[in-house]
PDB file of N, CA and C in Angstrom:
ATOM      1  N   MET A 232      -4.400  -9.439  -1.742  1.00  0.00           N
ATOM      2  CA  MET A 232      -4.060  -8.991  -0.410  1.00  0.00           C
ATOM      3  C   MET A 232      -5.223  -8.181   0.129  1.00  0.00           C
ATOM      4  N   GLN A 233      -5.601  -8.460   1.375  1.00  0.00           N
ATOM      5  CA  GLN A 233      -6.662  -7.692   2.024  1.00  0.00           C
ATOM      6  C   GLN A 233      -6.053  -6.950   3.201  1.00  0.00           C
ATOM      7  N   VAL A 234      -6.311  -5.640   3.285  1.00  0.00           N
ATOM      8  CA  VAL A 234      -5.801  -4.805   4.369  1.00  0.00           C
ATOM      9  C   VAL A 234      -6.985  -4.316   5.181  1.00  0.00           C
ATOM     10  N   SER A 235      -6.972  -4.615   6.483  1.00  0.00           N
ATOM     11  CA  SER A 235      -8.071  -4.223   7.363  1.00  0.00           C
ATOM     12  C   SER A 235      -7.556  -3.316   8.469  1.00  0.00           C
ATOM     13  N   PRO A 236      -8.292  -2.241   8.759  1.00  0.00           N
ATOM     14  CA  PRO A 236      -7.882  -1.348   9.850  1.00  0.00           C
ATOM     15  C   PRO A 236      -8.167  -1.993  11.206  1.00  0.00           C
ATOM     16  N   THR A 237      -7.503  -1.492  12.226  1.00  0.00           N
ATOM     17  CA  THR A 237      -7.766  -1.892  13.608  1.00  0.00           C
ATOM     18  C   THR A 237      -8.095  -0.625  14.396  1.00  0.00           C
ATOM     19  N   ARG A 238      -8.302  -0.750  15.678  1.00  0.00           N
ATOM     20  CA  ARG A 238      -8.631   0.437  16.477  1.00  0.00           C
ATOM     21  C   ARG A 238      -7.436   1.379  16.658  1.00  0.00           C
ATOM     22  N   LEU A 239      -6.241   0.933  16.291  1.00  0.00           N
ATOM     23  CA  LEU A 239      -5.067   1.810  16.258  1.00  0.00           C
ATOM     24  C   LEU A 239      -4.749   2.087  14.793  1.00  0.00           C
ATOM     25  N   PRO A 240      -4.809   3.342  14.369  1.00  0.00           N
ATOM     26  CA  PRO A 240      -4.647   3.662  12.940  1.00  0.00           C
ATOM     27  C   PRO A 240      -3.349   3.149  12.315  1.00  0.00           C
ATOM     28  N   GLU A 241      -2.276   3.068  13.081  1.00  0.00           N
ATOM     29  CA  GLU A 241      -0.990   2.631  12.539  1.00  0.00           C
ATOM     30  C   GLU A 241      -0.843   1.115  12.505  1.00  0.00           C
ATOM     31  N   VAL A 242      -1.818   0.379  13.051  1.00  0.00           N
ATOM     32  CA  VAL A 242      -1.759  -1.078  13.080  1.00  0.00           C
ATOM     33  C   VAL A 242      -2.797  -1.617  12.107  1.00  0.00           C
ATOM     34  N   LEU A 243      -2.323  -2.323  11.094  1.00  0.00           N
ATOM     35  CA  LEU A 243      -3.208  -2.874  10.067  1.00  0.00           C
ATOM     36  C   LEU A 243      -3.070  -4.390  10.025  1.00  0.00           C
ATOM     37  N   LEU A 244      -4.173  -5.055   9.733  1.00  0.00           N
ATOM     38  CA  LEU A 244      -4.147  -6.500   9.540  1.00  0.00           C
ATOM     39  C   LEU A 244      -4.053  -6.745   8.039  1.00  0.00           C
ATOM     40  N   ILE A 245      -2.959  -7.356   7.611  1.00  0.00           N
ATOM     41  CA  ILE A 245      -2.705  -7.603   6.197  1.00  0.00           C
ATOM     42  C   ILE A 245      -2.797  -9.104   5.958  1.00  0.00           C
ATOM     43  N   GLU A 246      -3.738  -9.509   5.120  1.00  0.00           N
ATOM     44  CA  GLU A 246      -3.933 -10.923   4.828  1.00  0.00           C
ATOM     45  C   GLU A 246      -3.599 -11.176   3.358  1.00  0.00           C
ATOM     46  N   PRO A 247      -2.523 -11.930   3.109  1.00  0.00           N
ATOM     47  CA  PRO A 247      -2.143 -12.198   1.721  1.00  0.00           C
ATOM     48  C   PRO A 247      -3.080 -13.196   1.069  1.00  0.00           C
ATOM     49  N   GLN A 248      -3.114 -13.176  -0.245  1.00  0.00           N
ATOM     50  CA  GLN A 248      -3.873 -14.182  -0.977  1.00  0.00           C
ATOM     51  C   GLN A 248      -3.019 -15.449  -1.027  1.00  0.00           C
ATOM     52  N   VAL A 249      -3.610 -16.565  -0.632  1.00  0.00           N
ATOM     53  CA  VAL A 249      -2.894 -17.842  -0.597  1.00  0.00           C
ATOM     54  C   VAL A 249      -3.392 -18.705  -1.751  1.00  0.00           C
ATOM     55  N   PHE A 250      -2.445 -19.193  -2.544  1.00  0.00           N
ATOM     56  CA  PHE A 250      -2.759 -20.054  -3.673  1.00  0.00           C
ATOM     57  C   PHE A 250      -2.355 -21.474  -3.292  1.00  0.00           C
ATOM     58  N   GLY A 251      -3.345 -22.336  -3.069  1.00  0.00           N
ATOM     59  CA  GLY A 251      -3.046 -23.687  -2.631  1.00  0.00           C
ATOM     60  C   GLY A 251      -3.541 -24.743  -3.603  1.00  0.00           C
ATOM     61  N   ASP A 252      -2.873 -25.871  -3.590  1.00  0.00           N
ATOM     62  CA  ASP A 252      -3.307 -27.035  -4.355  1.00  0.00           C
ATOM     63  C   ASP A 252      -2.780 -28.286  -3.637  1.00  0.00           C
ATOM     64  N   SER A 253      -2.849 -29.416  -4.287  1.00  0.00           N
ATOM     65  CA  SER A 253      -2.457 -30.674  -3.644  1.00  0.00           C
ATOM     66  C   SER A 253      -0.979 -30.725  -3.258  1.00  0.00           C
ATOM     67  N   ARG A 254      -0.160 -29.863  -3.857  1.00  0.00           N
ATOM     68  CA  ARG A 254       1.277 -29.848  -3.557  1.00  0.00           C
ATOM     69  C   ARG A 254       1.618 -29.012  -2.332  1.00  0.00           C
ATOM     70  N   GLY A 255       0.720 -28.108  -1.960  1.00  0.00           N
ATOM     71  CA  GLY A 255       1.003 -27.187  -0.869  1.00  0.00           C
ATOM     72  C   GLY A 255       0.397 -25.835  -1.162  1.00  0.00           C
ATOM     73  N   PHE A 256       1.158 -24.767  -0.933  1.00  0.00           N
ATOM     74  CA  PHE A 256       0.640 -23.425  -1.185  1.00  0.00           C
ATOM     75  C   PHE A 256       1.755 -22.455  -1.539  1.00  0.00           C
ATOM     76  N   PHE A 257       1.348 -21.309  -2.047  1.00  0.00           N
ATOM     77  CA  PHE A 257       2.256 -20.205  -2.391  1.00  0.00           C
ATOM     78  C   PHE A 257       1.579 -18.914  -1.985  1.00  0.00           C
ATOM     79  N   LEU A 258       2.360 -17.972  -1.450  1.00  0.00           N
ATOM     80  CA  LEU A 258       1.859 -16.632  -1.174  1.00  0.00           C
ATOM     81  C   LEU A 258       3.009 -15.643  -1.219  1.00  0.00           C
ATOM     82  N   GLU A 259       2.687 -14.400  -1.504  1.00  0.00           N
ATOM     83  CA  GLU A 259       3.691 -13.335  -1.476  1.00  0.00           C
ATOM     84  C   GLU A 259       3.736 -12.766  -0.068  1.00  0.00           C
ATOM     85  N   THR A 260       4.923 -12.772   0.541  1.00  0.00           N
ATOM     86  CA  THR A 260       5.060 -12.168   1.861  1.00  0.00           C
ATOM     87  C   THR A 260       5.397 -10.680   1.755  1.00  0.00           C
ATOM     88  N   TRP A 261       5.893 -10.262   0.595  1.00  0.00           N
ATOM     89  CA  TRP A 261       6.248  -8.850   0.395  1.00  0.00           C
ATOM     90  C   TRP A 261       6.147  -8.520  -1.083  1.00  0.00           C
ATOM     91  N   HIS A 262       5.496  -7.405  -1.403  1.00  0.00           N
ATOM     92  CA  HIS A 262       5.395  -6.929  -2.779  1.00  0.00           C
ATOM     93  C   HIS A 262       5.324  -5.400  -2.702  1.00  0.00           C
ATOM     94  N   GLN A 263       6.430  -4.742  -3.024  1.00  0.00           N
ATOM     95  CA  GLN A 263       6.549  -3.304  -2.816  1.00  0.00           C
ATOM     96  C   GLN A 263       5.425  -2.508  -3.476  1.00  0.00           C
ATOM     97  N   ALA A 264       5.143  -2.758  -4.736  1.00  0.00           N
ATOM     98  CA  ALA A 264       4.106  -1.989  -5.443  1.00  0.00           C
ATOM     99  C   ALA A 264       2.736  -2.183  -4.797  1.00  0.00           C
ATOM    100  N   ARG A 265       2.441  -3.397  -4.370  1.00  0.00           N
ATOM    101  CA  ARG A 265       1.145  -3.669  -3.732  1.00  0.00           C
ATOM    102  C   ARG A 265       1.030  -2.930  -2.402  1.00  0.00           C
ATOM    103  N   TYR A 266       2.121  -2.893  -1.627  1.00  0.00           N
ATOM    104  CA  TYR A 266       2.104  -2.149  -0.364  1.00  0.00           C
ATOM    105  C   TYR A 266       1.920  -0.658  -0.631  1.00  0.00           C
ATOM    106  N   GLN A 267       2.558  -0.144  -1.683  1.00  0.00           N
ATOM    107  CA  GLN A 267       2.389   1.267  -2.047  1.00  0.00           C
ATOM    108  C   GLN A 267       0.938   1.575  -2.382  1.00  0.00           C
ATOM    109  N   GLU A 268       0.256   0.666  -3.069  1.00  0.00           N
ATOM    110  CA  GLU A 268      -1.154   0.865  -3.419  1.00  0.00           C
ATOM    111  C   GLU A 268      -2.010   1.121  -2.189  1.00  0.00           C
ATOM    112  N   TYR A 269      -1.678   0.502  -1.071  1.00  0.00           N
ATOM    113  CA  TYR A 269      -2.442   0.654   0.168  1.00  0.00           C
ATOM    114  C   TYR A 269      -1.894   1.762   1.058  1.00  0.00           C
ATOM    115  N   GLY A 270      -0.903   2.498   0.574  1.00  0.00           N
ATOM    116  CA  GLY A 270      -0.330   3.582   1.361  1.00  0.00           C
ATOM    117  C   GLY A 270       0.544   3.118   2.503  1.00  0.00           C
ATOM    118  N   LEU A 271       1.029   1.877   2.411  1.00  0.00           N
ATOM    119  CA  LEU A 271       1.888   1.330   3.457  1.00  0.00           C
ATOM    120  C   LEU A 271       3.340   1.708   3.200  1.00  0.00           C
ATOM    121  N   PRO A 272       4.135   1.824   4.265  1.00  0.00           N
ATOM    122  CA  PRO A 272       5.555   2.123   4.070  1.00  0.00           C
ATOM    123  C   PRO A 272       6.223   1.030   3.246  1.00  0.00           C
ATOM    124  N   THR A 273       7.129   1.420   2.377  1.00  0.00           N
ATOM    125  CA  THR A 273       7.799   0.439   1.524  1.00  0.00           C
ATOM    126  C   THR A 273       9.314   0.408   1.728  1.00  0.00           C
ATOM    127  N   HIS A 274       9.813   1.192   2.662  1.00  0.00           N
ATOM    128  CA  HIS A 274      11.245   1.164   2.969  1.00  0.00           C
ATOM    129  C   HIS A 274      11.480  -0.027   3.891  1.00  0.00           C
ATOM    130  N   PHE A 275      12.020  -1.103   3.355  1.00  0.00           N
ATOM    131  CA  PHE A 275      12.204  -2.354   4.072  1.00  0.00           C
ATOM    132  C   PHE A 275      13.637  -2.419   4.570  1.00  0.00           C
ATOM    133  N   VAL A 276      13.847  -2.394   5.885  1.00  0.00           N
ATOM    134  CA  VAL A 276      15.181  -2.298   6.459  1.00  0.00           C
ATOM    135  C   VAL A 276      15.733  -3.637   6.926  1.00  0.00           C
ATOM    136  N   GLN A 277      14.878  -4.479   7.489  1.00  0.00           N
ATOM    137  CA  GLN A 277      15.364  -5.675   8.166  1.00  0.00           C
ATOM    138  C   GLN A 277      14.339  -6.791   8.030  1.00  0.00           C
ATOM    139  N   ASP A 278      14.808  -8.047   7.963  1.00  0.00           N
ATOM    140  CA  ASP A 278      13.931  -9.202   7.877  1.00  0.00           C
ATOM    141  C   ASP A 278      14.417 -10.227   8.898  1.00  0.00           C
ATOM    142  N   ASN A 279      13.530 -10.660   9.786  1.00  0.00           N
ATOM    143  CA  ASN A 279      13.894 -11.616  10.828  1.00  0.00           C
ATOM    144  C   ASN A 279      12.957 -12.819  10.785  1.00  0.00           C
ATOM    145  N   LEU A 280      13.451 -13.957  11.244  1.00  0.00           N
ATOM    146  CA  LEU A 280      12.640 -15.158  11.388  1.00  0.00           C
ATOM    147  C   LEU A 280      12.954 -15.735  12.754  1.00  0.00           C
ATOM    148  N   SER A 281      11.903 -16.072  13.521  1.00  0.00           N
ATOM    149  CA  SER A 281      12.149 -16.690  14.815  1.00  0.00           C
ATOM    150  C   SER A 281      11.272 -17.916  14.968  1.00  0.00           C
ATOM    151  N   TYR A 282      11.728 -18.835  15.799  1.00  0.00           N
ATOM    152  CA  TYR A 282      10.965 -20.024  16.137  1.00  0.00           C
ATOM    153  C   TYR A 282      10.794 -20.018  17.644  1.00  0.00           C
ATOM    154  N   SER A 283       9.581 -20.242  18.112  1.00  0.00           N
ATOM    155  CA  SER A 283       9.321 -20.261  19.547  1.00  0.00           C
ATOM    156  C   SER A 283       8.522 -21.499  19.917  1.00  0.00           C
ATOM    157  N   LYS A 284       8.863 -22.070  21.059  1.00  0.00           N
ATOM    158  CA  LYS A 284       8.096 -23.197  21.580  1.00  0.00           C
ATOM    159  C   LYS A 284       6.806 -22.678  22.196  1.00  0.00           C
ATOM    160  N   ARG A 285       5.803 -23.534  22.268  1.00  0.00           N
ATOM    161  CA  ARG A 285       4.503 -23.178  22.825  1.00  0.00           C
ATOM    162  C   ARG A 285       4.661 -22.512  24.198  1.00  0.00           C
ATOM    163  N   GLY A 286       3.913 -21.422  24.400  1.00  0.00           N
ATOM    164  CA  GLY A 286       3.923 -20.723  25.683  1.00  0.00           C
ATOM    165  C   GLY A 286       5.004 -19.657  25.813  1.00  0.00           C
ATOM    166  N   THR A 287       5.770 -19.434  24.769  1.00  0.00           N
ATOM    167  CA  THR A 287       6.855 -18.459  24.817  1.00  0.00           C
ATOM    168  C   THR A 287       6.307 -17.036  24.662  1.00  0.00           C
ATOM    169  N   LEU A 288       6.794 -16.122  25.496  1.00  0.00           N
ATOM    170  CA  LEU A 288       6.506 -14.696  25.339  1.00  0.00           C
ATOM    171  C   LEU A 288       7.741 -14.081  24.710  1.00  0.00           C
ATOM    172  N   ARG A 289       7.568 -13.499  23.537  1.00  0.00           N
ATOM    173  CA  ARG A 289       8.716 -12.978  22.808  1.00  0.00           C
ATOM    174  C   ARG A 289       8.445 -11.560  22.350  1.00  0.00           C
ATOM    175  N   GLY A 290       9.363 -10.683  22.636  1.00  0.00           N
ATOM    176  CA  GLY A 290       9.393  -9.371  22.029  1.00  0.00           C
ATOM    177  C   GLY A 290       8.562  -8.302  22.674  1.00  0.00           C
ATOM    178  N   LEU A 291       9.215  -7.328  23.232  1.00  0.00           N
ATOM    179  CA  LEU A 291       8.601  -6.080  23.637  1.00  0.00           C
ATOM    180  C   LEU A 291       9.390  -5.034  22.866  1.00  0.00           C
ATOM    181  N   HIS A 292       8.758  -4.421  21.888  1.00  0.00           N
ATOM    182  CA  HIS A 292       9.479  -3.555  20.967  1.00  0.00           C
ATOM    183  C   HIS A 292       9.061  -2.108  21.157  1.00  0.00           C
ATOM    184  N   TYR A 293      10.026  -1.293  21.509  1.00  0.00           N
ATOM    185  CA  TYR A 293       9.810   0.137  21.686  1.00  0.00           C
ATOM    186  C   TYR A 293      11.063   0.820  21.166  1.00  0.00           C
ATOM    187  N   GLN A 294      10.956   1.480  20.016  1.00  0.00           N
ATOM    188  CA  GLN A 294      12.128   2.079  19.395  1.00  0.00           C
ATOM    189  C   GLN A 294      11.961   3.576  19.245  1.00  0.00           C
ATOM    190  N   TYR A 295      11.979   4.298  20.323  1.00  0.00           N
ATOM    191  CA  TYR A 295      11.885   5.754  20.237  1.00  0.00           C
ATOM    192  C   TYR A 295      13.272   6.318  20.414  1.00  0.00           C
ATOM    193  N   PRO A 296      13.712   7.229  19.621  1.00  0.00           N
ATOM    194  CA  PRO A 296      12.996   7.972  18.587  1.00  0.00           C
ATOM    195  C   PRO A 296      13.104   7.347  17.202  1.00  0.00           C
ATOM    196  N   HIS A 297      13.809   6.229  17.056  1.00  0.00           N
ATOM    197  CA  HIS A 297      13.999   5.605  15.738  1.00  0.00           C
ATOM    198  C   HIS A 297      12.997   4.469  15.555  1.00  0.00           C
ATOM    199  N   THR A 298      11.736   4.835  15.325  1.00  0.00           N
ATOM    200  CA  THR A 298      10.673   3.838  15.221  1.00  0.00           C
ATOM    201  C   THR A 298      10.817   3.006  13.948  1.00  0.00           C
ATOM    202  N   GLN A 299      10.229   1.824  13.979  1.00  0.00           N
ATOM    203  CA  GLN A 299      10.217   0.979  12.790  1.00  0.00           C
ATOM    204  C   GLN A 299       8.945   0.138  12.793  1.00  0.00           C
ATOM    205  N   GLY A 300       8.423  -0.079  11.604  1.00  0.00           N
ATOM    206  CA  GLY A 300       7.239  -0.914  11.465  1.00  0.00           C
ATOM    207  C   GLY A 300       7.605  -2.383  11.572  1.00  0.00           C
ATOM    208  N   LYS A 301       6.623  -3.188  11.866  1.00  0.00           N
ATOM    209  CA  LYS A 301       6.827  -4.632  11.963  1.00  0.00           C
ATOM    210  C   LYS A 301       5.860  -5.330  11.014  1.00  0.00           C
ATOM    211  N   LEU A 302       6.342  -6.300  10.301  1.00  0.00           N
ATOM    212  CA  LEU A 302       5.525  -7.161   9.455  1.00  0.00           C
ATOM    213  C   LEU A 302       5.656  -8.551  10.062  1.00  0.00           C
ATOM    214  N   VAL A 303       4.587  -9.029  10.683  1.00  0.00           N
ATOM    215  CA  VAL A 303       4.615 -10.292  11.419  1.00  0.00           C
ATOM    216  C   VAL A 303       3.769 -11.311  10.680  1.00  0.00           C
ATOM    217  N   PHE A 304       4.299 -12.509  10.469  1.00  0.00           N
ATOM    218  CA  PHE A 304       3.491 -13.558   9.877  1.00  0.00           C
ATOM    219  C   PHE A 304       3.829 -14.896  10.522  1.00  0.00           C
ATOM    220  N   VAL A 305       2.929 -15.841  10.387  1.00  0.00           N
ATOM    221  CA  VAL A 305       3.062 -17.140  11.035  1.00  0.00           C
ATOM    222  C   VAL A 305       3.286 -18.212   9.977  1.00  0.00           C
ATOM    223  N   VAL A 306       4.319 -19.007  10.145  1.00  0.00           N
ATOM    224  CA  VAL A 306       4.594 -20.117   9.240  1.00  0.00           C
ATOM    225  C   VAL A 306       3.876 -21.367   9.728  1.00  0.00           C
ATOM    226  N   GLN A 307       3.890 -21.577  11.044  1.00  0.00           N
ATOM    227  CA  GLN A 307       3.242 -22.749  11.630  1.00  0.00           C
ATOM    228  C   GLN A 307       2.749 -22.393  13.024  1.00  0.00           C
ATOM    229  N   GLY A 308       1.555 -22.836  13.365  1.00  0.00           N
ATOM    230  CA  GLY A 308       1.018 -22.581  14.694  1.00  0.00           C
ATOM    231  C   GLY A 308       0.265 -21.274  14.763  1.00  0.00           C
ATOM    232  N   GLU A 309       0.405 -20.573  15.908  1.00  0.00           N
ATOM    233  CA  GLU A 309      -0.277 -19.297  16.056  1.00  0.00           C
ATOM    234  C   GLU A 309       0.499 -18.365  16.968  1.00  0.00           C
ATOM    235  N   ILE A 310       0.209 -17.082  16.805  1.00  0.00           N
ATOM    236  CA  ILE A 310       0.835 -16.025  17.596  1.00  0.00           C
ATOM    237  C   ILE A 310      -0.272 -15.127  18.110  1.00  0.00           C
ATOM    238  N   LEU A 311      -0.214 -14.765  19.385  1.00  0.00           N
ATOM    239  CA  LEU A 311      -1.083 -13.729  19.910  1.00  0.00           C
ATOM    240  C   LEU A 311      -0.273 -12.447  19.813  1.00  0.00           C
ATOM    241  N   ASP A 312      -0.612 -11.587  18.864  1.00  0.00           N
ATOM    242  CA  ASP A 312       0.132 -10.359  18.600  1.00  0.00           C
ATOM    243  C   ASP A 312      -0.608  -9.198  19.258  1.00  0.00           C
ATOM    244  N   VAL A 313       0.103  -8.426  20.073  1.00  0.00           N
ATOM    245  CA  VAL A 313      -0.497  -7.315  20.807  1.00  0.00           C
ATOM    246  C   VAL A 313       0.286  -6.042  20.509  1.00  0.00           C
ATOM    247  N   ALA A 314      -0.431  -4.977  20.169  1.00  0.00           N
ATOM    248  CA  ALA A 314       0.182  -3.657  19.972  1.00  0.00           C
ATOM    249  C   ALA A 314      -0.498  -2.694  20.934  1.00  0.00           C
ATOM    250  N   VAL A 315       0.299  -1.927  21.671  1.00  0.00           N
ATOM    251  CA  VAL A 315      -0.212  -0.958  22.636  1.00  0.00           C
ATOM    252  C   VAL A 315       0.363   0.401  22.292  1.00  0.00           C
ATOM    253  N   ASP A 316      -0.489   1.427  22.239  1.00  0.00           N
ATOM    254  CA  ASP A 316      -0.035   2.790  21.976  1.00  0.00           C
ATOM    255  C   ASP A 316       0.450   3.403  23.285  1.00  0.00           C
ATOM    256  N   ILE A 317       1.770   3.601  23.395  1.00  0.00           N
ATOM    257  CA  ILE A 317       2.344   4.183  24.610  1.00  0.00           C
ATOM    258  C   ILE A 317       2.890   5.589  24.353  1.00  0.00           C
ATOM    259  N   ARG A 318       2.418   6.210  23.268  1.00  0.00           N
ATOM    260  CA  ARG A 318       2.878   7.553  22.914  1.00  0.00           C
ATOM    261  C   ARG A 318       2.070   8.590  23.702  1.00  0.00           C
ATOM    262  N   THR A 319       2.723   9.235  24.650  1.00  0.00           N
ATOM    263  CA  THR A 319       2.072  10.270  25.439  1.00  0.00           C
ATOM    264  C   THR A 319       1.532  11.354  24.508  1.00  0.00           C
ATOM    265  N   GLY A 320       0.281  11.740  24.716  1.00  0.00           N
ATOM    266  CA  GLY A 320      -0.330  12.774  23.885  1.00  0.00           C
ATOM    267  C   GLY A 320      -1.039  12.239  22.656  1.00  0.00           C
ATOM    268  N   SER A 321      -0.889  10.963  22.360  1.00  0.00           N
ATOM    269  CA  SER A 321      -1.565  10.371  21.207  1.00  0.00           C
ATOM    270  C   SER A 321      -3.054  10.234  21.514  1.00  0.00           C
ATOM    271  N   PRO A 322      -3.929  10.448  20.517  1.00  0.00           N
ATOM    272  CA  PRO A 322      -5.364  10.282  20.762  1.00  0.00           C
ATOM    273  C   PRO A 322      -5.749   8.842  21.110  1.00  0.00           C
ATOM    274  N   THR A 323      -4.876   7.870  20.800  1.00  0.00           N
ATOM    275  CA  THR A 323      -5.167   6.481  21.145  1.00  0.00           C
ATOM    276  C   THR A 323      -4.247   5.972  22.257  1.00  0.00           C
ATOM    277  N   PHE A 324      -3.653   6.893  23.020  1.00  0.00           N
ATOM    278  CA  PHE A 324      -2.742   6.519  24.107  1.00  0.00           C
ATOM    279  C   PHE A 324      -3.429   5.530  25.062  1.00  0.00           C
ATOM    280  N   GLY A 325      -2.737   4.433  25.368  1.00  0.00           N
ATOM    281  CA  GLY A 325      -3.263   3.440  26.298  1.00  0.00           C
ATOM    282  C   GLY A 325      -4.157   2.393  25.663  1.00  0.00           C
ATOM    283  N   LYS A 326      -4.526   2.586  24.399  1.00  0.00           N
ATOM    284  CA  LYS A 326      -5.372   1.605  23.719  1.00  0.00           C
ATOM    285  C   LYS A 326      -4.495   0.490  23.144  1.00  0.00           C
ATOM    286  N   ALA A 327      -5.108  -0.686  22.971  1.00  0.00           N
ATOM    287  CA  ALA A 327      -4.373  -1.846  22.476  1.00  0.00           C
ATOM    288  C   ALA A 327      -5.158  -2.570  21.402  1.00  0.00           C
ATOM    289  N   VAL A 328      -4.444  -3.283  20.560  1.00  0.00           N
ATOM    290  CA  VAL A 328      -5.021  -4.167  19.554  1.00  0.00           C
ATOM    291  C   VAL A 328      -4.427  -5.544  19.798  1.00  0.00           C
ATOM    292  N   THR A 329      -5.278  -6.556  19.861  1.00  0.00           N
ATOM    293  CA  THR A 329      -4.847  -7.933  20.030  1.00  0.00           C
ATOM    294  C   THR A 329      -5.422  -8.761  18.893  1.00  0.00           C
ATOM    295  N   VAL A 330      -4.545  -9.481  18.187  1.00  0.00           N
ATOM    296  CA  VAL A 330      -4.966 -10.314  17.057  1.00  0.00           C
ATOM    297  C   VAL A 330      -4.276 -11.670  17.175  1.00  0.00           C
ATOM    298  N   CYS A 331      -5.048 -12.725  16.991  1.00  0.00           N
ATOM    299  CA  CYS A 331      -4.474 -14.061  16.938  1.00  0.00           C
ATOM    300  C   CYS A 331      -4.149 -14.367  15.484  1.00  0.00           C
ATOM    301  N   LEU A 332      -2.866 -14.510  15.179  1.00  0.00           N
ATOM    302  CA  LEU A 332      -2.412 -14.841  13.831  1.00  0.00           C
ATOM    303  C   LEU A 332      -2.127 -16.328  13.786  1.00  0.00           C
ATOM    304  N   SER A 333      -2.638 -17.002  12.763  1.00  0.00           N
ATOM    305  CA  SER A 333      -2.385 -18.447  12.688  1.00  0.00           C
ATOM    306  C   SER A 333      -2.121 -18.863  11.260  1.00  0.00           C
ATOM    307  N   ASP A 334      -1.546 -20.079  11.131  1.00  0.00           N
ATOM    308  CA  ASP A 334      -1.237 -20.597   9.813  1.00  0.00           C
ATOM    309  C   ASP A 334      -2.467 -21.051   9.099  1.00  0.00           C
TER     310      ASP A 334
END
């Protein structure tokens, strides 16, 4: 697993190691001890799966005061994932991170 910082300290790009062969591939989508090694939160509350047709805009997530982290991954196709810091008083207020996630 490779963890890369972004311009927003709370937003990290996590790339799992993919083991592929002629049959397909295998990867770990979640491994508590490995996430702990990187100092990532390990309290896992909810797991969702969605399917969207091309051109779909999905999800504007703002959960104040009960914030929650998001673990986003792509099974097929690609996602333009955008995170914006809207916390008044934050040193990164108004800054955004945009990452294209693809299979």
